[in-house]
Amino acid sequence: MNSPHADAGPPTRCPVTGARAPSTALYGSDLDGDAMPAFYEQLRGFHGPVAPVSVAPGVDAWLVIGHREMLQLTRDEQDFSHDPRRWSLLREGRVPADSPILPMVGWRPALLFADGQQHRRMRAAVSAALAGINGHELRRSVRATAEEVIVSFAERSEADLVADYARKLPLRVITELLGLDDETGRHLVEALAGTASATSGAADASKRMGAILLQLIEEKRRHRGNDITSALLHHPAQLTDEEVLHNLVVMFVAGNQTTVNWIATTLRILLCDPQFRSSLTGGHLSVDDALDLVLWRFPPTQNFPARYATRDMTFGGQHIRTGDMLILGLAGANADPEILPDDGTPVVGNRSHLAFGAGPHICPAQDPARLITRTAVDTIRHRLPDLELAIPQSDLQWIKSPWSKGLASLPVRFTAPVLPQHPAPSPEPQPVL
């Protein structure tokens, strides 16, 4: 299998020994959101659409940043597997037990780590559970929750829309979709925060998260509800409790952070781009256009692990060996000059971006995620119409992560509105699911 760019870039393995040339680190504090676009273009200029990187000290992989190569990588399950048990470095014991990449790629019985029939079986259950979400009810729930969150900080006339809004809203909505009550949902949120803390307490937090979800599964086995957990448990695919648990973890962890990033970055564009804001107010552009612009330029997940080569091949001009890890460079592929207009600006209305992936494993939750994000943005624009940045735009910072593309904070100020204690409905956002 040869890529369209089979001759791009210099060889990255010695033709005599087969040893790989030194790779570029895809980790470290220097790789924040501001630095990453230039980083991708440097890799593209030197290596072409597939570049050698290290994802942790001593752990090499390939970063795929070509749009056509990304489509091939995500669509071809025969040559590129999702199962990390195929990873040669792991099989050979060359990945340290404490490597920070392991929590992201360790095998679990979830659709994210399955191929073929196993993946289709689990995806059928997950897709059906998500399709069962009533869009009108979800919109009302998101709006009511957004109103409550806004009330919690509105009297201050200032807020950090990341910490005070974008981080709080999706968690509450997602835990409700899973079928958790408010108190248990708060405990799950706390456990998730501990799991992601990369501290000595992360393991205990992970166990708490698992225990909460197992208790939820046991409850929904006995008493079916109108929620995602119940839908998974009672689907004809007959997922085991362990499979339901790990698919819930994937949906909760992946769905939460990406939605946080999507909400905050969309609000950043509306606050910082006067032309876009004016076009939005004048009806020339919609909030959905802003959402799509974020997915093109600032995809909430900028890199995503992983696929594993099932055979030796030439791909993107590189010599890939069986068991090599390949990273989905979503942000880099979106910026591929070959698929953008000459000025490098995505066309409004064009949704050929790869923010949700592609192929059989394309994100199954993109429709509810868009509804949640659109409603969150619409509601705060309606309730706080004079929002403005509280600091210069140049002082805004991205979180320091090669994986996630999100703002560290978004300080704003506004005129404290008179808000009802029992929030009234906001106007219906358009379009619906």
PDB file of N, CA and C in Angstrom, residues 374-426:
ATOM      1  N   ARG A 374     -23.638  23.910  21.059  1.00  0.00           N
ATOM      2  CA  ARG A 374     -24.404  25.011  20.475  1.00  0.00           C
ATOM      3  C   ARG A 374     -25.336  25.632  21.506  1.00  0.00           C
ATOM      4  N   THR A 375     -26.030  24.809  22.283  1.00  0.00           N
ATOM      5  CA  THR A 375     -26.967  25.329  23.274  1.00  0.00           C
ATOM      6  C   THR A 375     -26.231  26.082  24.374  1.00  0.00           C
ATOM      7  N   ALA A 376     -25.071  25.575  24.780  1.00  0.00           N
ATOM      8  CA  ALA A 376     -24.277  26.262  25.801  1.00  0.00           C
ATOM      9  C   ALA A 376     -23.843  27.637  25.326  1.00  0.00           C
ATOM     10  N   VAL A 377     -23.395  27.721  24.089  1.00  0.00           N
ATOM     11  CA  VAL A 377     -22.950  29.006  23.535  1.00  0.00           C
ATOM     12  C   VAL A 377     -24.135  29.954  23.356  1.00  0.00           C
ATOM     13  N   ASP A 378     -25.236  29.452  22.793  1.00  0.00           N
ATOM     14  CA  ASP A 378     -26.419  30.288  22.589  1.00  0.00           C
ATOM     15  C   ASP A 378     -26.961  30.853  23.899  1.00  0.00           C
ATOM     16  N   THR A 379     -26.996  30.011  24.932  1.00  0.00           N
ATOM     17  CA  THR A 379     -27.594  30.432  26.199  1.00  0.00           C
ATOM     18  C   THR A 379     -26.792  31.542  26.858  1.00  0.00           C
ATOM     19  N   ILE A 380     -25.490  31.414  26.895  1.00  0.00           N
ATOM     20  CA  ILE A 380     -24.704  32.446  27.572  1.00  0.00           C
ATOM     21  C   ILE A 380     -24.665  33.730  26.746  1.00  0.00           C
ATOM     22  N   ARG A 381     -24.713  33.635  25.431  1.00  0.00           N
ATOM     23  CA  ARG A 381     -24.795  34.842  24.599  1.00  0.00           C
ATOM     24  C   ARG A 381     -26.107  35.579  24.853  1.00  0.00           C
ATOM     25  N   HIS A 382     -27.175  34.813  25.061  1.00  0.00           N
ATOM     26  CA  HIS A 382     -28.481  35.428  25.308  1.00  0.00           C
ATOM     27  C   HIS A 382     -28.528  36.070  26.692  1.00  0.00           C
ATOM     28  N   ARG A 383     -28.006  35.373  27.695  1.00  0.00           N
ATOM     29  CA  ARG A 383     -28.102  35.869  29.075  1.00  0.00           C
ATOM     30  C   ARG A 383     -27.082  36.960  29.384  1.00  0.00           C
ATOM     31  N   LEU A 384     -25.914  36.901  28.755  1.00  0.00           N
ATOM     32  CA  LEU A 384     -24.855  37.886  29.030  1.00  0.00           C
ATOM     33  C   LEU A 384     -24.423  38.506  27.705  1.00  0.00           C
ATOM     34  N   PRO A 385     -25.264  39.334  27.106  1.00  0.00           N
ATOM     35  CA  PRO A 385     -24.999  39.828  25.749  1.00  0.00           C
ATOM     36  C   PRO A 385     -23.821  40.779  25.639  1.00  0.00           C
ATOM     37  N   ASP A 386     -23.372  41.372  26.772  1.00  0.00           N
ATOM     38  CA  ASP A 386     -22.251  42.311  26.679  1.00  0.00           C
ATOM     39  C   ASP A 386     -20.948  41.691  27.184  1.00  0.00           C
ATOM     40  N   LEU A 387     -20.823  40.382  27.071  1.00  0.00           N
ATOM     41  CA  LEU A 387     -19.580  39.714  27.443  1.00  0.00           C
ATOM     42  C   LEU A 387     -18.400  40.328  26.699  1.00  0.00           C
ATOM     43  N   GLU A 388     -17.291  40.525  27.423  1.00  0.00           N
ATOM     44  CA  GLU A 388     -16.058  40.960  26.774  1.00  0.00           C
ATOM     45  C   GLU A 388     -14.870  40.389  27.532  1.00  0.00           C
ATOM     46  N   LEU A 389     -13.759  40.237  26.822  1.00  0.00           N
ATOM     47  CA  LEU A 389     -12.556  39.722  27.466  1.00  0.00           C
ATOM     48  C   LEU A 389     -12.098  40.661  28.569  1.00  0.00           C
ATOM     49  N   ALA A 390     -11.621  40.062  29.656  1.00  0.00           N
ATOM     50  CA  ALA A 390     -11.124  40.859  30.781  1.00  0.00           C
ATOM     51  C   ALA A 390      -9.614  41.056  30.702  1.00  0.00           C
ATOM     52  N   ILE A 391      -8.960  40.400  29.765  1.00  0.00           N
ATOM     53  CA  ILE A 391      -7.513  40.531  29.567  1.00  0.00           C
ATOM     54  C   ILE A 391      -7.255  40.664  28.074  1.00  0.00           C
ATOM     55  N   PRO A 392      -6.071  41.146  27.680  1.00  0.00           N
ATOM     56  CA  PRO A 392      -5.763  41.205  26.250  1.00  0.00           C
ATOM     57  C   PRO A 392      -5.806  39.805  25.624  1.00  0.00           C
ATOM     58  N   GLN A 393      -6.253  39.742  24.388  1.00  0.00           N
ATOM     59  CA  GLN A 393      -6.329  38.458  23.705  1.00  0.00           C
ATOM     60  C   GLN A 393      -4.973  37.757  23.681  1.00  0.00           C
ATOM     61  N   SER A 394      -3.905  38.518  23.558  1.00  0.00           N
ATOM     62  CA  SER A 394      -2.554  37.937  23.494  1.00  0.00           C
ATOM     63  C   SER A 394      -2.160  37.240  24.788  1.00  0.00           C
ATOM     64  N   ASP A 395      -2.865  37.535  25.892  1.00  0.00           N
ATOM     65  CA  ASP A 395      -2.541  36.902  27.174  1.00  0.00           C
ATOM     66  C   ASP A 395      -3.269  35.576  27.378  1.00  0.00           C
ATOM     67  N   LEU A 396      -4.217  35.237  26.498  1.00  0.00           N
ATOM     68  CA  LEU A 396      -4.904  33.954  26.625  1.00  0.00           C
ATOM     69  C   LEU A 396      -3.931  32.811  26.360  1.00  0.00           C
ATOM     70  N   GLN A 397      -4.044  31.770  27.136  1.00  0.00           N
ATOM     71  CA  GLN A 397      -3.116  30.640  27.001  1.00  0.00           C
ATOM     72  C   GLN A 397      -3.881  29.341  26.817  1.00  0.00           C
ATOM     73  N   TRP A 398      -3.270  28.430  26.057  1.00  0.00           N
ATOM     74  CA  TRP A 398      -3.809  27.088  25.883  1.00  0.00           C
ATOM     75  C   TRP A 398      -3.237  26.165  26.936  1.00  0.00           C
ATOM     76  N   ILE A 399      -3.959  25.105  27.247  1.00  0.00           N
ATOM     77  CA  ILE A 399      -3.398  24.105  28.155  1.00  0.00           C
ATOM     78  C   ILE A 399      -2.188  23.475  27.486  1.00  0.00           C
ATOM     79  N   LYS A 400      -1.251  23.034  28.287  1.00  0.00           N
ATOM     80  CA  LYS A 400      -0.012  22.459  27.752  1.00  0.00           C
ATOM     81  C   LYS A 400      -0.207  20.954  27.574  1.00  0.00           C
ATOM     82  N   SER A 401      -0.665  20.584  26.409  1.00  0.00           N
ATOM     83  CA  SER A 401      -0.903  19.178  26.104  1.00  0.00           C
ATOM     84  C   SER A 401      -0.774  18.956  24.609  1.00  0.00           C
ATOM     85  N   PRO A 402      -0.056  17.901  24.194  1.00  0.00           N
ATOM     86  CA  PRO A 402      -0.009  17.578  22.770  1.00  0.00           C
ATOM     87  C   PRO A 402      -1.263  16.850  22.302  1.00  0.00           C
ATOM     88  N   TRP A 403      -2.145  16.478  23.223  1.00  0.00           N
ATOM     89  CA  TRP A 403      -3.313  15.681  22.886  1.00  0.00           C
ATOM     90  C   TRP A 403      -4.571  16.533  22.812  1.00  0.00           C
ATOM     91  N   SER A 404      -4.783  17.360  23.808  1.00  0.00           N
ATOM     92  CA  SER A 404      -6.007  18.147  23.912  1.00  0.00           C
ATOM     93  C   SER A 404      -5.738  19.588  23.501  1.00  0.00           C
ATOM     94  N   LYS A 405      -6.699  20.202  22.810  1.00  0.00           N
ATOM     95  CA  LYS A 405      -6.570  21.599  22.397  1.00  0.00           C
ATOM     96  C   LYS A 405      -7.640  22.395  23.121  1.00  0.00           C
ATOM     97  N   GLY A 406      -7.276  23.002  24.237  1.00  0.00           N
ATOM     98  CA  GLY A 406      -8.239  23.746  25.024  1.00  0.00           C
ATOM     99  C   GLY A 406      -7.606  24.941  25.707  1.00  0.00           C
ATOM    100  N   LEU A 407      -8.425  25.926  25.997  1.00  0.00           N
ATOM    101  CA  LEU A 407      -7.943  27.112  26.699  1.00  0.00           C
ATOM    102  C   LEU A 407      -7.717  26.800  28.177  1.00  0.00           C
ATOM    103  N   ALA A 408      -6.649  27.371  28.730  1.00  0.00           N
ATOM    104  CA  ALA A 408      -6.417  27.230  30.161  1.00  0.00           C
ATOM    105  C   ALA A 408      -7.421  28.062  30.948  1.00  0.00           C
ATOM    106  N   SER A 409      -7.791  29.221  30.413  1.00  0.00           N
ATOM    107  CA  SER A 409      -8.790  30.075  31.060  1.00  0.00           C
ATOM    108  C   SER A 409      -9.339  31.050  30.025  1.00  0.00           C
ATOM    109  N   LEU A 410     -10.483  31.629  30.332  1.00  0.00           N
ATOM    110  CA  LEU A 410     -11.105  32.632  29.462  1.00  0.00           C
ATOM    111  C   LEU A 410     -11.779  33.681  30.349  1.00  0.00           C
ATOM    112  N   PRO A 411     -10.977  34.598  30.917  1.00  0.00           N
ATOM    113  CA  PRO A 411     -11.531  35.616  31.824  1.00  0.00           C
ATOM    114  C   PRO A 411     -12.386  36.632  31.062  1.00  0.00           C
ATOM    115  N   VAL A 412     -13.579  36.901  31.589  1.00  0.00           N
ATOM    116  CA  VAL A 412     -14.482  37.853  30.954  1.00  0.00           C
ATOM    117  C   VAL A 412     -15.098  38.758  32.011  1.00  0.00           C
ATOM    118  N   ARG A 413     -15.655  39.860  31.537  1.00  0.00           N
ATOM    119  CA  ARG A 413     -16.459  40.731  32.399  1.00  0.00           C
ATOM    120  C   ARG A 413     -17.735  41.075  31.647  1.00  0.00           C
ATOM    121  N   PHE A 414     -18.724  41.523  32.402  1.00  0.00           N
ATOM    122  CA  PHE A 414     -20.036  41.788  31.817  1.00  0.00           C
ATOM    123  C   PHE A 414     -20.862  42.577  32.828  1.00  0.00           C
ATOM    124  N   THR A 415     -21.967  43.102  32.378  1.00  0.00           N
ATOM    125  CA  THR A 415     -22.900  43.766  33.274  1.00  0.00           C
ATOM    126  C   THR A 415     -23.747  42.692  33.947  1.00  0.00           C
ATOM    127  N   ALA A 416     -23.765  42.723  35.285  1.00  0.00           N
ATOM    128  CA  ALA A 416     -24.532  41.709  36.016  1.00  0.00           C
ATOM    129  C   ALA A 416     -26.005  41.815  35.635  1.00  0.00           C
ATOM    130  N   PRO A 417     -26.567  40.750  35.065  1.00  0.00           N
ATOM    131  CA  PRO A 417     -27.961  40.823  34.635  1.00  0.00           C
ATOM    132  C   PRO A 417     -28.914  40.530  35.786  1.00  0.00           C
ATOM    133  N   VAL A 418     -30.166  40.855  35.576  1.00  0.00           N
ATOM    134  CA  VAL A 418     -31.206  40.447  36.511  1.00  0.00           C
ATOM    135  C   VAL A 418     -31.717  39.100  36.021  1.00  0.00           C
ATOM    136  N   LEU A 419     -31.327  38.052  36.713  1.00  0.00           N
ATOM    137  CA  LEU A 419     -31.691  36.711  36.285  1.00  0.00           C
ATOM    138  C   LEU A 419     -32.768  36.141  37.187  1.00  0.00           C
ATOM    139  N   PRO A 420     -33.694  35.402  36.635  1.00  0.00           N
ATOM    140  CA  PRO A 420     -34.746  34.790  37.453  1.00  0.00           C
ATOM    141  C   PRO A 420     -34.186  33.684  38.320  1.00  0.00           C
ATOM    142  N   GLN A 421     -34.789  33.508  39.504  1.00  0.00           N
ATOM    143  CA  GLN A 421     -34.383  32.401  40.356  1.00  0.00           C
ATOM    144  C   GLN A 421     -34.738  31.072  39.701  1.00  0.00           C
ATOM    145  N   HIS A 422     -35.849  31.057  38.965  1.00  0.00           N
ATOM    146  CA  HIS A 422     -36.236  29.870  38.205  1.00  0.00           C
ATOM    147  C   HIS A 422     -36.121  30.258  36.735  1.00  0.00           C
ATOM    148  N   PRO A 423     -34.987  29.951  36.121  1.00  0.00           N
ATOM    149  CA  PRO A 423     -34.670  30.492  34.801  1.00  0.00           C
ATOM    150  C   PRO A 423     -35.768  30.247  33.771  1.00  0.00           C
ATOM    151  N   ALA A 424     -36.042  31.302  33.007  1.00  0.00           N
ATOM    152  CA  ALA A 424     -37.003  31.185  31.900  1.00  0.00           C
ATOM    153  C   ALA A 424     -36.297  30.608  30.689  1.00  0.00           C
ATOM    154  N   PRO A 425     -37.050  29.963  29.793  1.00  0.00           N
ATOM    155  CA  PRO A 425     -36.427  29.371  28.601  1.00  0.00           C
ATOM    156  C   PRO A 425     -35.803  30.434  27.713  1.00  0.00           C
ATOM    157  N   SER A 426     -34.681  30.092  27.118  1.00  0.00           N
ATOM    158  CA  SER A 426     -34.079  30.944  26.109  1.00  0.00           C
ATOM    159  C   SER A 426     -34.713  30.628  24.767  1.00  0.00           C
TER     160      SER A 426
END
